[in-house]
Coordinates of C-alpha atoms and ligand atoms in Angstrom, one line a residue:
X1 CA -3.3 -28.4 -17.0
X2 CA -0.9 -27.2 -14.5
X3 CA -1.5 -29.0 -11.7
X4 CA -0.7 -27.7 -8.0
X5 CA 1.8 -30.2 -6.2
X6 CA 2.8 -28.5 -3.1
X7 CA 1.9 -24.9 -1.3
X8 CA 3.5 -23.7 1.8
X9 CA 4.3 -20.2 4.0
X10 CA 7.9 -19.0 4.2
X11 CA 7.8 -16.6 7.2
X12 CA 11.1 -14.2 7.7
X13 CA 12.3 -11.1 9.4
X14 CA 14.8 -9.4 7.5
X15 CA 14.6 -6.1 9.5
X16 CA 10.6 -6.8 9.6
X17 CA 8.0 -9.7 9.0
X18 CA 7.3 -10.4 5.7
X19 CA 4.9 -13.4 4.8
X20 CA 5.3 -15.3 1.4
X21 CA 3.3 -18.3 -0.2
X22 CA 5.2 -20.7 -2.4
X23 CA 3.1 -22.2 -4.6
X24 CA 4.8 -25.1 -6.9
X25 CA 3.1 -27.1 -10.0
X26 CA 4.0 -30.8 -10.6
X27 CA 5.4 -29.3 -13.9
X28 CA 8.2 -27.7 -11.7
X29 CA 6.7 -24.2 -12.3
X30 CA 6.7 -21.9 -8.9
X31 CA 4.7 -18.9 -7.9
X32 CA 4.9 -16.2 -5.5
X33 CA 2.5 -14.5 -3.0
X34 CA 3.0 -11.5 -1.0
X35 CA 0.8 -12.4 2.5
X36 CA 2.2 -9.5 4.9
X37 CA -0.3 -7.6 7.4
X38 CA 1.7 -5.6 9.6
X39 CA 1.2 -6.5 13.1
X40 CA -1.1 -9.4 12.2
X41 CA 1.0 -11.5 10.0
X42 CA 0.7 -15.3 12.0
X43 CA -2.7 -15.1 11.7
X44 CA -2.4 -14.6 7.7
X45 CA 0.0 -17.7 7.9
X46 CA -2.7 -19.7 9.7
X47 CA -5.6 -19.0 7.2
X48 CA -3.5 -19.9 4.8
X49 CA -2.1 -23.1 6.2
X50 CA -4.8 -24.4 8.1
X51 CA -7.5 -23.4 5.7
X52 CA -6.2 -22.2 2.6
X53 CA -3.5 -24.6 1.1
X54 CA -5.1 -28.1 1.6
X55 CA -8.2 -27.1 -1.0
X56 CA -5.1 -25.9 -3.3
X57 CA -3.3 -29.1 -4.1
X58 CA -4.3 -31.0 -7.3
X59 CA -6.2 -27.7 -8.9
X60 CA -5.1 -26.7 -11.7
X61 CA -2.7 -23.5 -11.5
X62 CA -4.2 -21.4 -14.9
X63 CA -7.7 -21.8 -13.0
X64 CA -7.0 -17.9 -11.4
X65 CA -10.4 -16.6 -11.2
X66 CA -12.5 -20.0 -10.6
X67 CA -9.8 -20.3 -7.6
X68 CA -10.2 -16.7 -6.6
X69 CA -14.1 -17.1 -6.5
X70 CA -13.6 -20.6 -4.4
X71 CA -11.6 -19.1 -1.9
X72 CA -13.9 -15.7 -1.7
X73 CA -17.8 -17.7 -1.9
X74 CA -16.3 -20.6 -0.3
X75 CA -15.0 -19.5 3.0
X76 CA -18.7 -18.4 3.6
X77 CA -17.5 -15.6 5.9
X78 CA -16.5 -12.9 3.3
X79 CA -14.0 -9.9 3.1
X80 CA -11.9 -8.1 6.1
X81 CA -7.8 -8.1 6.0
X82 CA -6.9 -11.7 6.9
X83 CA -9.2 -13.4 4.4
X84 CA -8.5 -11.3 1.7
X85 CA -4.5 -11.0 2.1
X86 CA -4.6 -14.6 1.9
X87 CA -6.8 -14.7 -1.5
X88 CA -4.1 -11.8 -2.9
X89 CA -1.4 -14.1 -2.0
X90 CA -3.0 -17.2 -3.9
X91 CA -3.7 -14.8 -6.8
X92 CA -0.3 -13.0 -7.1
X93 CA 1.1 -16.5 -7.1
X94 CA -1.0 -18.0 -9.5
X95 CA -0.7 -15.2 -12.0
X96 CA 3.1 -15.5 -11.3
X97 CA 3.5 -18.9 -12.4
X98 CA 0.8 -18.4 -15.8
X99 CA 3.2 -15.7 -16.6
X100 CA 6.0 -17.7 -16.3
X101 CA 4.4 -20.7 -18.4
X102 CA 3.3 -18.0 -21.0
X103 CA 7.4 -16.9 -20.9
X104 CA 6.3 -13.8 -20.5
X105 CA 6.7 -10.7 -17.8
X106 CA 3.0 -10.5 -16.0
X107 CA 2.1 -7.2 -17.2
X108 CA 2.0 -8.5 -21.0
X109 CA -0.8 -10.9 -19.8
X110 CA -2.7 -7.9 -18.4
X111 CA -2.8 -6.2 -21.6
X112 CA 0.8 -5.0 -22.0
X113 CA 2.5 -1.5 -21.1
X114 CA 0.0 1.0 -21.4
X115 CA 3.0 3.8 -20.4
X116 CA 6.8 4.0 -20.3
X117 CA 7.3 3.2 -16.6
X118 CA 5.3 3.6 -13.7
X119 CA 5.5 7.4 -11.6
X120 CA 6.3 6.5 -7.8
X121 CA 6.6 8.6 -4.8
X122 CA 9.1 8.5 -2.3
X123 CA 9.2 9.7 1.3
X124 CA 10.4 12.7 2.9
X125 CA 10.6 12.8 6.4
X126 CA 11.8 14.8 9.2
X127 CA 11.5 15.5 13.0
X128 CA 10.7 19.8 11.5
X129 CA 10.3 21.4 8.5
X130 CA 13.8 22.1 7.7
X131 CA 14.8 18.3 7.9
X132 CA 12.0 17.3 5.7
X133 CA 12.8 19.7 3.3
X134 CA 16.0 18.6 3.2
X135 CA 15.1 15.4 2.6
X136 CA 12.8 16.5 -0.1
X137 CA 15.8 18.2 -2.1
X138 CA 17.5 14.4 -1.9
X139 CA 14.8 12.9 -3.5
X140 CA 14.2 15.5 -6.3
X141 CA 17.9 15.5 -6.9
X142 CA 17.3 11.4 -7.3
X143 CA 14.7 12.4 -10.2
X144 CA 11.5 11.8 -8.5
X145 CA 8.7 13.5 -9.6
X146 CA 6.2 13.1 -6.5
X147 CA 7.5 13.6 -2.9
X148 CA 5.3 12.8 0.3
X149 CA 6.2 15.2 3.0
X150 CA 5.9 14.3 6.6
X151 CA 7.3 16.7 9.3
X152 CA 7.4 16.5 12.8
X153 CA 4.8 18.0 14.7
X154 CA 5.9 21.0 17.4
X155 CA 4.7 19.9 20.7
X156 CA 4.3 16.4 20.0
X157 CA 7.1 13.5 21.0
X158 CA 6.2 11.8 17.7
X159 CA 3.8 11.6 15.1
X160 CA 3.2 9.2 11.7
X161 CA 5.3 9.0 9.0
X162 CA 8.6 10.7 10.5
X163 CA 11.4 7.9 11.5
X164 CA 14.3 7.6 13.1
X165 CA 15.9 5.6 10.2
X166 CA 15.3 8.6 6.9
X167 CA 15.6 5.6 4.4
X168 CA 12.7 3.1 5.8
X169 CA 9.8 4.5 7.9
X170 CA 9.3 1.0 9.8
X171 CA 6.3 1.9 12.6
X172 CA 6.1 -2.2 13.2
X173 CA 8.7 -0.9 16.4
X174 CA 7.9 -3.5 19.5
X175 CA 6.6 -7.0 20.4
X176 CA 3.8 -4.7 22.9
X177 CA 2.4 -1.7 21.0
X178 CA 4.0 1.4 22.0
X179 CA 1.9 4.5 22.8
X180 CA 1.7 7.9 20.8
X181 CA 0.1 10.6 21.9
X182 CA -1.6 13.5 19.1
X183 CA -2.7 16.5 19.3
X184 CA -4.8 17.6 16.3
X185 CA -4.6 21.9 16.8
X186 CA -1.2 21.4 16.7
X187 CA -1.0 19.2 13.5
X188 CA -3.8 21.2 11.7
X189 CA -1.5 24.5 12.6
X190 CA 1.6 23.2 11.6
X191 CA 1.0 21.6 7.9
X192 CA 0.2 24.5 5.7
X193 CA 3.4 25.9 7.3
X194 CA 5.3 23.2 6.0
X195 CA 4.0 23.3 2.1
X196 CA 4.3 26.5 2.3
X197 CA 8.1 26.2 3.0
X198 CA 8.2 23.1 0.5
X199 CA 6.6 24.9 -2.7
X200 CA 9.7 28.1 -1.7
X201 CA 11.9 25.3 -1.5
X202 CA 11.2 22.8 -4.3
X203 CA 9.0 24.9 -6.8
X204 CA 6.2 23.6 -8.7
X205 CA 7.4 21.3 -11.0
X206 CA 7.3 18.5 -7.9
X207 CA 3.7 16.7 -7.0
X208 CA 4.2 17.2 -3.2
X209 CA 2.1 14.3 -1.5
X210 CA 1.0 14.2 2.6
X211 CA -0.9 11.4 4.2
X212 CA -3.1 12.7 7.4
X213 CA -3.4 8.7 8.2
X214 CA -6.8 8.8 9.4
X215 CA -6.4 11.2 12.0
X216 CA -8.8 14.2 11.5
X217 CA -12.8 14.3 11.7
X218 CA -14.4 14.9 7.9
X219 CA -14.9 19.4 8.7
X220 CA -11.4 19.6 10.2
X221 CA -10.0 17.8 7.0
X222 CA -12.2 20.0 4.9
X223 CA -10.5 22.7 6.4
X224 CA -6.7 21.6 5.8
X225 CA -7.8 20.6 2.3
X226 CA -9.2 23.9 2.0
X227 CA -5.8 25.4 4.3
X228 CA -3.7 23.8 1.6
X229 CA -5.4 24.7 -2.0
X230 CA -2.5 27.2 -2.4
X231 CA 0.2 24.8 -2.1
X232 CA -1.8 22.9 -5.2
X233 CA -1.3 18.8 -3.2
X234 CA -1.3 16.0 -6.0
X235 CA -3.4 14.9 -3.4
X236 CA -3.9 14.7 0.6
X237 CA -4.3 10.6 2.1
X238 CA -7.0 9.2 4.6
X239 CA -7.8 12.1 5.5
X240 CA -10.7 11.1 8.3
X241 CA -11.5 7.5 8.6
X242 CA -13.2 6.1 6.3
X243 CA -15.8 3.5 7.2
X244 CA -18.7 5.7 6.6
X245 CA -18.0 6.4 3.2
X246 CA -20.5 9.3 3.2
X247 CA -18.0 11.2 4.9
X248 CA -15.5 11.9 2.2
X249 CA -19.1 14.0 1.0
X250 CA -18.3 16.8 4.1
X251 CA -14.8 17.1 3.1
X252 CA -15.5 17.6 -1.1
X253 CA -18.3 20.0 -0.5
X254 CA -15.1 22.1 1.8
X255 CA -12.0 21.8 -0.7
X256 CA -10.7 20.8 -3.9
X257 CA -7.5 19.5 -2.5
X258 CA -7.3 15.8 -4.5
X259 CA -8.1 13.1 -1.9
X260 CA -6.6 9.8 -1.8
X261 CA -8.0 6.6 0.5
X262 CA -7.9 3.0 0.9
X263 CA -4.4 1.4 1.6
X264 CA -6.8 -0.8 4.4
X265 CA -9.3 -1.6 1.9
X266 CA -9.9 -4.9 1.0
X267 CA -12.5 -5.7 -1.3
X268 CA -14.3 -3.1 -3.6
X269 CA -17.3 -2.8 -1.1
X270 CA -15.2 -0.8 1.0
X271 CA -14.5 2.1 -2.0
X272 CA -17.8 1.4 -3.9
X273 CA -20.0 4.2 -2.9
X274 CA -16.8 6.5 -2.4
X275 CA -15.8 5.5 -6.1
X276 CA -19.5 6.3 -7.8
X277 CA -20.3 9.3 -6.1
X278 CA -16.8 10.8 -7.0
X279 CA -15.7 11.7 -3.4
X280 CA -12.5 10.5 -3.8
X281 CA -9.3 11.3 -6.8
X282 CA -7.6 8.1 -6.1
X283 CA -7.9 4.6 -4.8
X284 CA -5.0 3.3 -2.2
X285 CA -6.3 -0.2 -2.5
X286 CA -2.8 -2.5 -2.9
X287 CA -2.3 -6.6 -4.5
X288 CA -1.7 -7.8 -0.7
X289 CA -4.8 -6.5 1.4
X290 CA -7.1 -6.0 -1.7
X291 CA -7.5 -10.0 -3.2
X292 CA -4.5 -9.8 -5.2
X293 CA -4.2 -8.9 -9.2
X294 CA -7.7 -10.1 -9.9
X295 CA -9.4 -8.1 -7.6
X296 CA -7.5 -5.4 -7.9
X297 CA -8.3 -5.1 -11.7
X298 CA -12.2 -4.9 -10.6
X299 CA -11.7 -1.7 -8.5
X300 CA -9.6 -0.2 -10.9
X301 CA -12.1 -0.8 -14.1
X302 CA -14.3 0.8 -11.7
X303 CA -13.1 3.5 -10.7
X304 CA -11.9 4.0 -14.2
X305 CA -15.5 5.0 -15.0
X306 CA -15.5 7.9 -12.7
X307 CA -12.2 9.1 -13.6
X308 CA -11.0 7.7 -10.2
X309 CA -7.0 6.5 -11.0
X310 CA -4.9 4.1 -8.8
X311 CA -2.4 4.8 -6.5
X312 CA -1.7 1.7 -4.8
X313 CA -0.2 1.7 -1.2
X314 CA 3.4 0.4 -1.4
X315 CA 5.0 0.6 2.1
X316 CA 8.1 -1.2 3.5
X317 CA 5.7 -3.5 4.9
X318 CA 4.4 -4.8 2.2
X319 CA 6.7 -7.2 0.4
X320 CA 9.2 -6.8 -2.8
X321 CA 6.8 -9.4 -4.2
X322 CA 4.1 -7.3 -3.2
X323 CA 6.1 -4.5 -5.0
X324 CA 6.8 -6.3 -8.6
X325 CA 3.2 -7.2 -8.6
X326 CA 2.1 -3.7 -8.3
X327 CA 4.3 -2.1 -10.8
X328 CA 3.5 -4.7 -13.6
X329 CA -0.4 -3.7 -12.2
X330 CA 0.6 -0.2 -12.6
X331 CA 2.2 -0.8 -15.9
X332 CA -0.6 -1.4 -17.4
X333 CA -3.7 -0.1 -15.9
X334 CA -4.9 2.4 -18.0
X335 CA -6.2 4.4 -15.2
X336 CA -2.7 4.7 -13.6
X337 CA -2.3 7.8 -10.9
X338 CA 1.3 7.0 -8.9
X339 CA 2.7 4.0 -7.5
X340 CA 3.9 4.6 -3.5
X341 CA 7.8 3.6 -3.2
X342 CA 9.0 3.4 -0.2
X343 CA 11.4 1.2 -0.6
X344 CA 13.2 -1.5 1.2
X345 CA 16.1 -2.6 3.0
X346 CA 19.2 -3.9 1.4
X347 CA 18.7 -6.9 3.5
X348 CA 15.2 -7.5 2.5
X349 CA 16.0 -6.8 -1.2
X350 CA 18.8 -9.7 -0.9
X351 CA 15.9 -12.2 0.8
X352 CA 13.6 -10.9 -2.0
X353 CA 15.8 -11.0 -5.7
X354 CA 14.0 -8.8 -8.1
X355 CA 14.4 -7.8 -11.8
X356 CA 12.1 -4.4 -11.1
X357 CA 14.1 -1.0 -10.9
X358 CA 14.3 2.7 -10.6
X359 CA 15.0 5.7 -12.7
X360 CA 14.8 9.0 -13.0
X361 CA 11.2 8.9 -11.1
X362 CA 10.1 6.0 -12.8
X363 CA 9.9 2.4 -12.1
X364 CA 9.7 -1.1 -14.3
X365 CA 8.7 -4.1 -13.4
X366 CA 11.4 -5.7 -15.9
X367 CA 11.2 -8.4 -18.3
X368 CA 11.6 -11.6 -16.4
X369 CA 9.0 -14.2 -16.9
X370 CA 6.3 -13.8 -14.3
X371 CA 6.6 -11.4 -11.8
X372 CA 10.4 -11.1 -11.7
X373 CA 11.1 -11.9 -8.1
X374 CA 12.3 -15.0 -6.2
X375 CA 12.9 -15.7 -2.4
X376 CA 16.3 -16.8 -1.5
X377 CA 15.1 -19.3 1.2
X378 CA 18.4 -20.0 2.3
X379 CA 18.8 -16.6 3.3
X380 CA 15.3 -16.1 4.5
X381 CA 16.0 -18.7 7.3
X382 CA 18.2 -16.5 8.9
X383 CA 15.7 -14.1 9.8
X384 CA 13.4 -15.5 12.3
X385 CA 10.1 -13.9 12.9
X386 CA 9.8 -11.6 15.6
X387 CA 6.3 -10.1 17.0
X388 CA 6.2 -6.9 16.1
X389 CA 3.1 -4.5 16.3
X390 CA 2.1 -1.0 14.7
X391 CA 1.9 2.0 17.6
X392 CA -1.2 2.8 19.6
X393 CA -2.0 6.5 19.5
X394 CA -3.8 8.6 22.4
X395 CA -4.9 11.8 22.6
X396 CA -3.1 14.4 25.4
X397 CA -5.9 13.6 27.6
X398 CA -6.1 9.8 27.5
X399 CA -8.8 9.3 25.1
X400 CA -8.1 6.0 22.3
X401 CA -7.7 7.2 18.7
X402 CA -6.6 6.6 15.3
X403 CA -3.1 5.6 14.5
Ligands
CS2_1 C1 1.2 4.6 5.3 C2 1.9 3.3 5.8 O1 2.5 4.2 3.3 C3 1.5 4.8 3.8 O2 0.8 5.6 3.2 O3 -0.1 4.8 5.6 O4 3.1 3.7 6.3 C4 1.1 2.6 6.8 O5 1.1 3.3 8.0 C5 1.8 1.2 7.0 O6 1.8 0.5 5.8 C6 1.0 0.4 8.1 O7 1.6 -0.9 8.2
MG2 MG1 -1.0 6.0 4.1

């Protein structure tokens, strides 16, 4: 037995808010959790502390899924971001610490490497389509093989996914939301143009990625998917909201552009119908916002059987613990699509020591017991949390919309 001594949130702000649980064994064995939801993260720290952590102490650490099932049946009030970031968090950390009892890096406990390394894409932004092709030639000229392209939209002050900073797209940008405004003619008009430009630029030997982030109704996105069938996407993200599942129907009966959803899942309800009645090529769901490890394997092993792969959201904002977990996930899944990268600061990456690395398009999770990242806590106190929330977005005329 590996019994749990002590649990407790480490809150910091290297650049943005990240939130980790530290769970510790009376054997001297520590885990970690990725807890971060952008915008949100105090009230992730508060489930856990106020309601989390005190049924924790005295279980027994290798007890993952009774302990996952606790905290889901026994809160009584199931699913949404908050519960289930916390539940990832306990999971992530008690799968690091087995690992590390086991001496062994976490992916070997899920089966082993099922592939050489794990295929990420990496972000290429820009305020027009020059600029993000530019950026795109850095990243194929780094080795990867699948680039997301996000261009400025003409007309438009600002839109998602195209930062001021080309490294880190951070949208977490003020302690009051600030305001966008979006104009979808002009987007819909403007995208073919730019993969178009990026397949004369790059070729075809690239998987070119875009992420509509929610934004158009299910016919207009069966139109761009249908708009962008020359330019041959590896696949085109959230591309209406997706709530009512039954939409995703409107835009496969329009296009066979791949289509990619769920980086704000959180439990397999919300991609169960999508999953079974194949309206979707790959699941977004991520180790922080979906239950962790554990639940993660669920939706994967289903989706397996509809030849739906992963491709697990992997934003700054979600933690380099968040990160290592993923790619020792994506290691091993058989079902493995792409792993998003988009990387983090050099200041977060010093809070956040980590044995997982990049090469030549590919990523591994290393061979470090457990999940191969600590937090420096010394340094982590330097970085005091800050509120920070994600934009608001309006359309020209006023009306609330879809960030
Ligand atoms: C995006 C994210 O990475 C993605 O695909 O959708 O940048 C998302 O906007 C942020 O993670 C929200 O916090
Ligand atoms: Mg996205």
């Amino acid at each position: 037995m590996l019994k749990i001594k002590n649990a407790r949130v480490i809150v910091t702000s290297p650049g943005r808010n990240f939130v980790t649980l530290k769970i510790e064994t009376e054997d001297g064995l520590t885990g970690l959790g990725d807890a971060t939801l952008n915008g949100r993260e105090l009230s992730v720290v508060s489930y856990l502390t106020e309601h989390v952590i005190p049924c924790l102490i005295g279980r027994d650490a290798h007890q993952i899924e009774d302990i996952w099932q606790y905290l889901y049946k026994g809160a009584y009030w199931r699913r949404g971001p908050v519960t289930m970031s916390a539940i990832a968090a306990v999971d992530m950390a008690l799968w690091d610490i087995k690992a590390k009892a086991a001496n062994m890096p976490l992916y070997q406990l899920l089966g082993g490497a099922s592939r050489k390394g794990v295929m990420v894409y990496g972000h290429a932004n820009g305020e027009n389509v020059e600029q993000t092709l530019e950026e795109a030639q850095k990243y194929k000229a780094m080795g990867y093989k699948a680039i997301r392209l996000q261009s400025g939209v003409p007309g438009l002050a600002s839109t998602y996914g195209v930062s001021k900073d080309k490294m880190f797209y951070e949208p977490a940008d003020n302690d009051l939301p600030t305001e966008n405004i979006w104009s979808t003619p002009q987007y819909m008009n403007s995208v073919p143009k730019l993969f178009q430009a990026a397949r004369d630029a790059l070729g075809w030997d690239v998987h070119l990625l875009h992420d509509v982030h929610h934004r158009l109704t299910p016919i207009e996105a069966g139109r761009l998917g249908r708009d962008l069938e020359p330019y041959r996407l590896f696949w085109l993200e959230d591309a209406t909201p997706a709530e009512n599942q039954e939409a995703f129907r409107l835009i496969r009966q329009h296009t066979t552009t791949p289509l990619a959803v769920g980086e704000i899942f959180n439990t397999i309800w919300d991609c169960k119908d999508l999953i079974q009645n194949q309206l979707i090529d790959y699941i977004r769901a991520t180790v922080v916002h979906a239950g962790g490890i554990t639940h993660l394997r669920r939706i994967a092993s289903f989706a397996d059987l509809y030849q739906v792969k992963t491709g697990c959201h992997g934003a700054t904002d979600l933690s380099p613990v968040c990160m290592a977990a993923a790619l020792h996930f994506g290691l091993s899944v058989p079902n493995f699509g792409v792993q998003e990268y988009m990387r983090h600061t050099a200041e977060t990456d010093a809070v956040f020591p980590h044995a997982y690395s990049f090469a030549d398009g590919y990523m591994h999770p290393g061979e470090a017991p457990g999940l191969g990242v600590d937090i420096d806590e010394g340094l982590a106190e330097k970085y005091p949390y800050a509120r920070a929330y994600l934009p608001v977005n309006r359309l020209q005329d006023g009306t609330m919309f879809n960030w």
